[in-house]
CSV table of C-alpha atoms in Angstrom, one decimal:
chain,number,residue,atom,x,y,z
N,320,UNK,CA,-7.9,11.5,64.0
N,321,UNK,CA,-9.0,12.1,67.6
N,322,UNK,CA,-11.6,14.8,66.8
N,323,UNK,CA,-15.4,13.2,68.2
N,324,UNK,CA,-17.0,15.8,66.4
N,325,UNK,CA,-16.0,14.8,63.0
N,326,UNK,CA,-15.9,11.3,63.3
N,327,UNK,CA,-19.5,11.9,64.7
N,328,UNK,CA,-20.7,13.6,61.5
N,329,UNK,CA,-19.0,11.3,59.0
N,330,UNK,CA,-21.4,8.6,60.9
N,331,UNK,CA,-24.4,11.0,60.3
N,332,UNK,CA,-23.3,11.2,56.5
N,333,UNK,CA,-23.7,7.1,56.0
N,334,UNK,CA,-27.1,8.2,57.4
N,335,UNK,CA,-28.1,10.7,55.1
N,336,UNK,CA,-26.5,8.9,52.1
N,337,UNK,CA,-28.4,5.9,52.6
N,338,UNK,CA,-31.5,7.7,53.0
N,339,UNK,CA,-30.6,10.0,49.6
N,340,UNK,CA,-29.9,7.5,47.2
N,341,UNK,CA,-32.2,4.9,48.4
N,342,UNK,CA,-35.0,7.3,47.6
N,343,UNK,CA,-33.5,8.8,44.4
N,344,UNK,CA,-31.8,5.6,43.2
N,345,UNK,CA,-35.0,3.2,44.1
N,346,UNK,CA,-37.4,5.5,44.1
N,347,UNK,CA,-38.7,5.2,40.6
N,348,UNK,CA,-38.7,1.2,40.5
N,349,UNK,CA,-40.8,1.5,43.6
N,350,UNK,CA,-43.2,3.8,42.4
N,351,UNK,CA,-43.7,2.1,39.4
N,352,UNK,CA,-43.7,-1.2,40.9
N,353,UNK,CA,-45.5,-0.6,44.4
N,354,UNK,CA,-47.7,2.9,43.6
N,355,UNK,CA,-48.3,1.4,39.7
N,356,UNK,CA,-47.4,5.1,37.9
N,357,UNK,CA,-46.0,5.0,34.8
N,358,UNK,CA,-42.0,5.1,33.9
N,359,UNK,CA,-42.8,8.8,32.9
N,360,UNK,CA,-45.2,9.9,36.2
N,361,UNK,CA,-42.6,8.2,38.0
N,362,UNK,CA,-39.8,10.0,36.5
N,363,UNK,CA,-41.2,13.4,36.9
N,364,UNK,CA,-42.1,12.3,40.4
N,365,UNK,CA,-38.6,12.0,40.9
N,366,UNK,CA,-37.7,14.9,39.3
N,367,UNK,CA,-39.9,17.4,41.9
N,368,UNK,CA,-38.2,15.8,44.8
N,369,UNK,CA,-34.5,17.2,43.1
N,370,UNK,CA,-36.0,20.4,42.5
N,371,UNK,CA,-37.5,20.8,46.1
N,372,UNK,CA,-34.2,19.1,47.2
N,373,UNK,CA,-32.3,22.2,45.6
N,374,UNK,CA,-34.6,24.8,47.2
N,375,UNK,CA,-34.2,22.8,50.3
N,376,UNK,CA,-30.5,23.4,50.3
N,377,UNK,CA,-30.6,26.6,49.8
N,378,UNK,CA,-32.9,27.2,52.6
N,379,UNK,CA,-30.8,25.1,55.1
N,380,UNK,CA,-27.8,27.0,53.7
N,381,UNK,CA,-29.6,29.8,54.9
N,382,UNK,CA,-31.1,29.1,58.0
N,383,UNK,CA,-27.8,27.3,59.4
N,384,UNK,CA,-26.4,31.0,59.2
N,385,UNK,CA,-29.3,33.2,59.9
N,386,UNK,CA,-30.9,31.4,62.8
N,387,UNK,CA,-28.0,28.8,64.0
N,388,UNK,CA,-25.3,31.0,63.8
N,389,UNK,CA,-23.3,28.7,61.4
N,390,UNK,CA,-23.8,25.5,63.8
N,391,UNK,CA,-25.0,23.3,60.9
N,392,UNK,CA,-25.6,20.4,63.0
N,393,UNK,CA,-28.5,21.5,64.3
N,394,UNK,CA,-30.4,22.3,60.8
N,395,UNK,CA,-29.3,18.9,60.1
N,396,UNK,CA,-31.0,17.3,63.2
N,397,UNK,CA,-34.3,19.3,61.7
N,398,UNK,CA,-33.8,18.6,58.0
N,399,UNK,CA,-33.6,14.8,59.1
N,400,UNK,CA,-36.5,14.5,61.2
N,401,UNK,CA,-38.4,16.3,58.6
N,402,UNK,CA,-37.0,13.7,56.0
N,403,UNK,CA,-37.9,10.4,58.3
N,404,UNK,CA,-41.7,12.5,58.6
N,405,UNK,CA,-42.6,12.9,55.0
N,406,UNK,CA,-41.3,9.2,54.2
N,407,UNK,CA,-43.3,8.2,57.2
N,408,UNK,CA,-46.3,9.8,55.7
N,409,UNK,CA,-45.4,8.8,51.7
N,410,UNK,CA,-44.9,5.0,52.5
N,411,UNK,CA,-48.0,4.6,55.4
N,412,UNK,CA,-50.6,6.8,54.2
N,413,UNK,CA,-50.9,5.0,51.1
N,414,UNK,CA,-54.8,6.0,49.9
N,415,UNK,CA,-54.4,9.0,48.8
N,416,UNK,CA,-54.1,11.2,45.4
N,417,UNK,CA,-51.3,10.5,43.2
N,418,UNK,CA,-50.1,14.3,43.8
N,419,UNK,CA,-50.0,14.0,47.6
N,420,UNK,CA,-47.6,11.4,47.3
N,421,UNK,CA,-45.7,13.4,44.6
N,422,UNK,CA,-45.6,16.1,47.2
N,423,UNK,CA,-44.9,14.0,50.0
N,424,UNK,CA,-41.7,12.3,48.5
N,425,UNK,CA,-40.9,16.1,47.4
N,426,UNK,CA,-40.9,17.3,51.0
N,427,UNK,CA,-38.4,14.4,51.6
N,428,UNK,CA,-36.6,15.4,49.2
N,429,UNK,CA,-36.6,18.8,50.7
N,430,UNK,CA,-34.9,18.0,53.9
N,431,UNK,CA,-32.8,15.1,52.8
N,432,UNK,CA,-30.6,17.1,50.9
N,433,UNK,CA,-30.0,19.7,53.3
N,434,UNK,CA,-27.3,17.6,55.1
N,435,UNK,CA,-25.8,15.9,52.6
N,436,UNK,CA,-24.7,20.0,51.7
N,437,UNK,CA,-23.9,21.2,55.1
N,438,UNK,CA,-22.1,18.0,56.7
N,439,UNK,CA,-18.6,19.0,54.8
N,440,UNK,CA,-19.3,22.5,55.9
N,441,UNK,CA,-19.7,21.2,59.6
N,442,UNK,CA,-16.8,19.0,59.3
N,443,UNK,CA,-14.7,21.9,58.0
N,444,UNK,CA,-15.8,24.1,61.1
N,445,UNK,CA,-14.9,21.2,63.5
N,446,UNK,CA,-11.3,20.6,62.4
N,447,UNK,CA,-8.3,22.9,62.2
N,448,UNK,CA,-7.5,25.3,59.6
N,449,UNK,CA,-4.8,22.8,58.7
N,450,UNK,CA,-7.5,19.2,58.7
N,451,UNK,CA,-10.6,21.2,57.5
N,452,UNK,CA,-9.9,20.0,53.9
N,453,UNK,CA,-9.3,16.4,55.0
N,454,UNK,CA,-12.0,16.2,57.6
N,455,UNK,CA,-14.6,17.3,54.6
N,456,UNK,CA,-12.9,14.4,52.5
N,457,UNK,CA,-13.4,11.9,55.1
N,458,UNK,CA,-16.9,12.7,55.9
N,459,UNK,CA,-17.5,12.5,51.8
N,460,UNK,CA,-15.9,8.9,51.8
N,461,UNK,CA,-18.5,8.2,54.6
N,462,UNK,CA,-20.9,9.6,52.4
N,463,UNK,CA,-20.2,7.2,49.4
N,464,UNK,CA,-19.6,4.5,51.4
N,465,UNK,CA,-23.4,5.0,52.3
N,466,UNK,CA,-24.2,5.7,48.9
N,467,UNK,CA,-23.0,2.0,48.5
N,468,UNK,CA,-24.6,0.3,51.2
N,469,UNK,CA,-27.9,2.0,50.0
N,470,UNK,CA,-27.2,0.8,46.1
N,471,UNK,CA,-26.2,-3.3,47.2
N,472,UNK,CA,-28.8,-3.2,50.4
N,473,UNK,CA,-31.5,-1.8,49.2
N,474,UNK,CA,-32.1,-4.1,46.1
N,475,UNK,CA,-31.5,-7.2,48.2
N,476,UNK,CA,-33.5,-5.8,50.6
N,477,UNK,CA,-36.4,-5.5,48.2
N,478,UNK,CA,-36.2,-8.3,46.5
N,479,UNK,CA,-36.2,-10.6,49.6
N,480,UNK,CA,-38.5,-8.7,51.8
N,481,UNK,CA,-40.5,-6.1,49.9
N,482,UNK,CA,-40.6,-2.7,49.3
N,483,UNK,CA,-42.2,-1.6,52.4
N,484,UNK,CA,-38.8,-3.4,54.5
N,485,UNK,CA,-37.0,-1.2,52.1
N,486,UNK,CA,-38.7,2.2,53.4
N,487,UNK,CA,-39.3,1.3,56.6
N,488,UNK,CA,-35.0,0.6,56.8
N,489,UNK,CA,-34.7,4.0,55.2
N,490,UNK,CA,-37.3,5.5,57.6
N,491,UNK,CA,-35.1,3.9,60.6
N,492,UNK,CA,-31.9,5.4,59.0
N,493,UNK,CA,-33.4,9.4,59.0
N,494,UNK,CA,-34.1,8.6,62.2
N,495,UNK,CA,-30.7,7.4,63.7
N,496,UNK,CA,-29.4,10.0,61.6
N,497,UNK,CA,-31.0,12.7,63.6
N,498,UNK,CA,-30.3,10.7,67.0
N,499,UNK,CA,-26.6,11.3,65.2
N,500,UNK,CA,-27.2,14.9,65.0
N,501,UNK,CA,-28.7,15.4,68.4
């Protein structure tokens, strides 16, 4: 209970869960609703971003032990600052082909989901052999409770102040995510 380290990256994961699900639970209203695609461009627009977000995985899986010598922290710091840049570009640079935003959000979705994988991992390493189990499980509740705050929020959020508030908030969250990280 006194390890700074975990407590430090269950913080980070409200972070990265807010950013996650606010893009992949919201993200089809608001394209729809804000970008004007249809249900079905707006589905498969969603549907790139988990593909890219599973190659993105992978990749952070790999580079956290090829180049950072198993310090996951690190690829998260760069997989979240490459998350708040695409979503900066997606929701500002608005008059542009449908397909650069597709692949915009899908670059997002490309760094998002490498922390949500390797948090538990980093959490694990922190603890002892005997808390690694139960410092991955409280990082996870920290993870859902996020996953809540971006589900409630991010609806009110939207319906009282727009969907630009919303990704601007979500913007400012990969951001203090990687000044978590850092």
């Amino acid at each position: 209970w006194t390890n700074r380290w975990i407590w430090t990256l269950c913080i980070a994961n409200v972070f990265v869960y807010v950013m996650r699900m606010g893009i992949l639970d919201w993200g089809p209203k608001f394209l729809t609703e804000a970008r004007g695609m249809s249900i079905e461009m707006a589905a498969t627009t969603v549907a790139v971003f988990e593909i890219c977000a599973i190659v993105g995985t992978i990749i952070a899986g790999w580079a956290t032990d090829r180049i950072f010598n198993g310090k996951a922290h690190r690829m998260c710091l760069i997989c979240m600052i490459g998350a708040a840049f695409f979503m900066t570009l997606f929701i500002f640079v608005t008059e542009i082909p449908t397909i650069v935003s597709i692949i915009l959000l899908a670059m997002a979705g490309f760094f998002i989901y490498g922390p949500q994988a390797l948090i538990g991992i980093a959490s694990a390493n922190h603890a002892t052999k005997d808390a690694s189990a139960t410092a991955n499980g409280l990082a996870g509740i920290f993870g859902y409770f996020g996953s809540f705050v971006s589900a409630i929020g991010i609806g009110y959020i939207a319906d009282c102040f727009g969907w630009n508030t919303v990704f601007q908030l979500i913007i400012a969250v990969g951001i203090l995510g990687a000044v978590t990280f850092l």
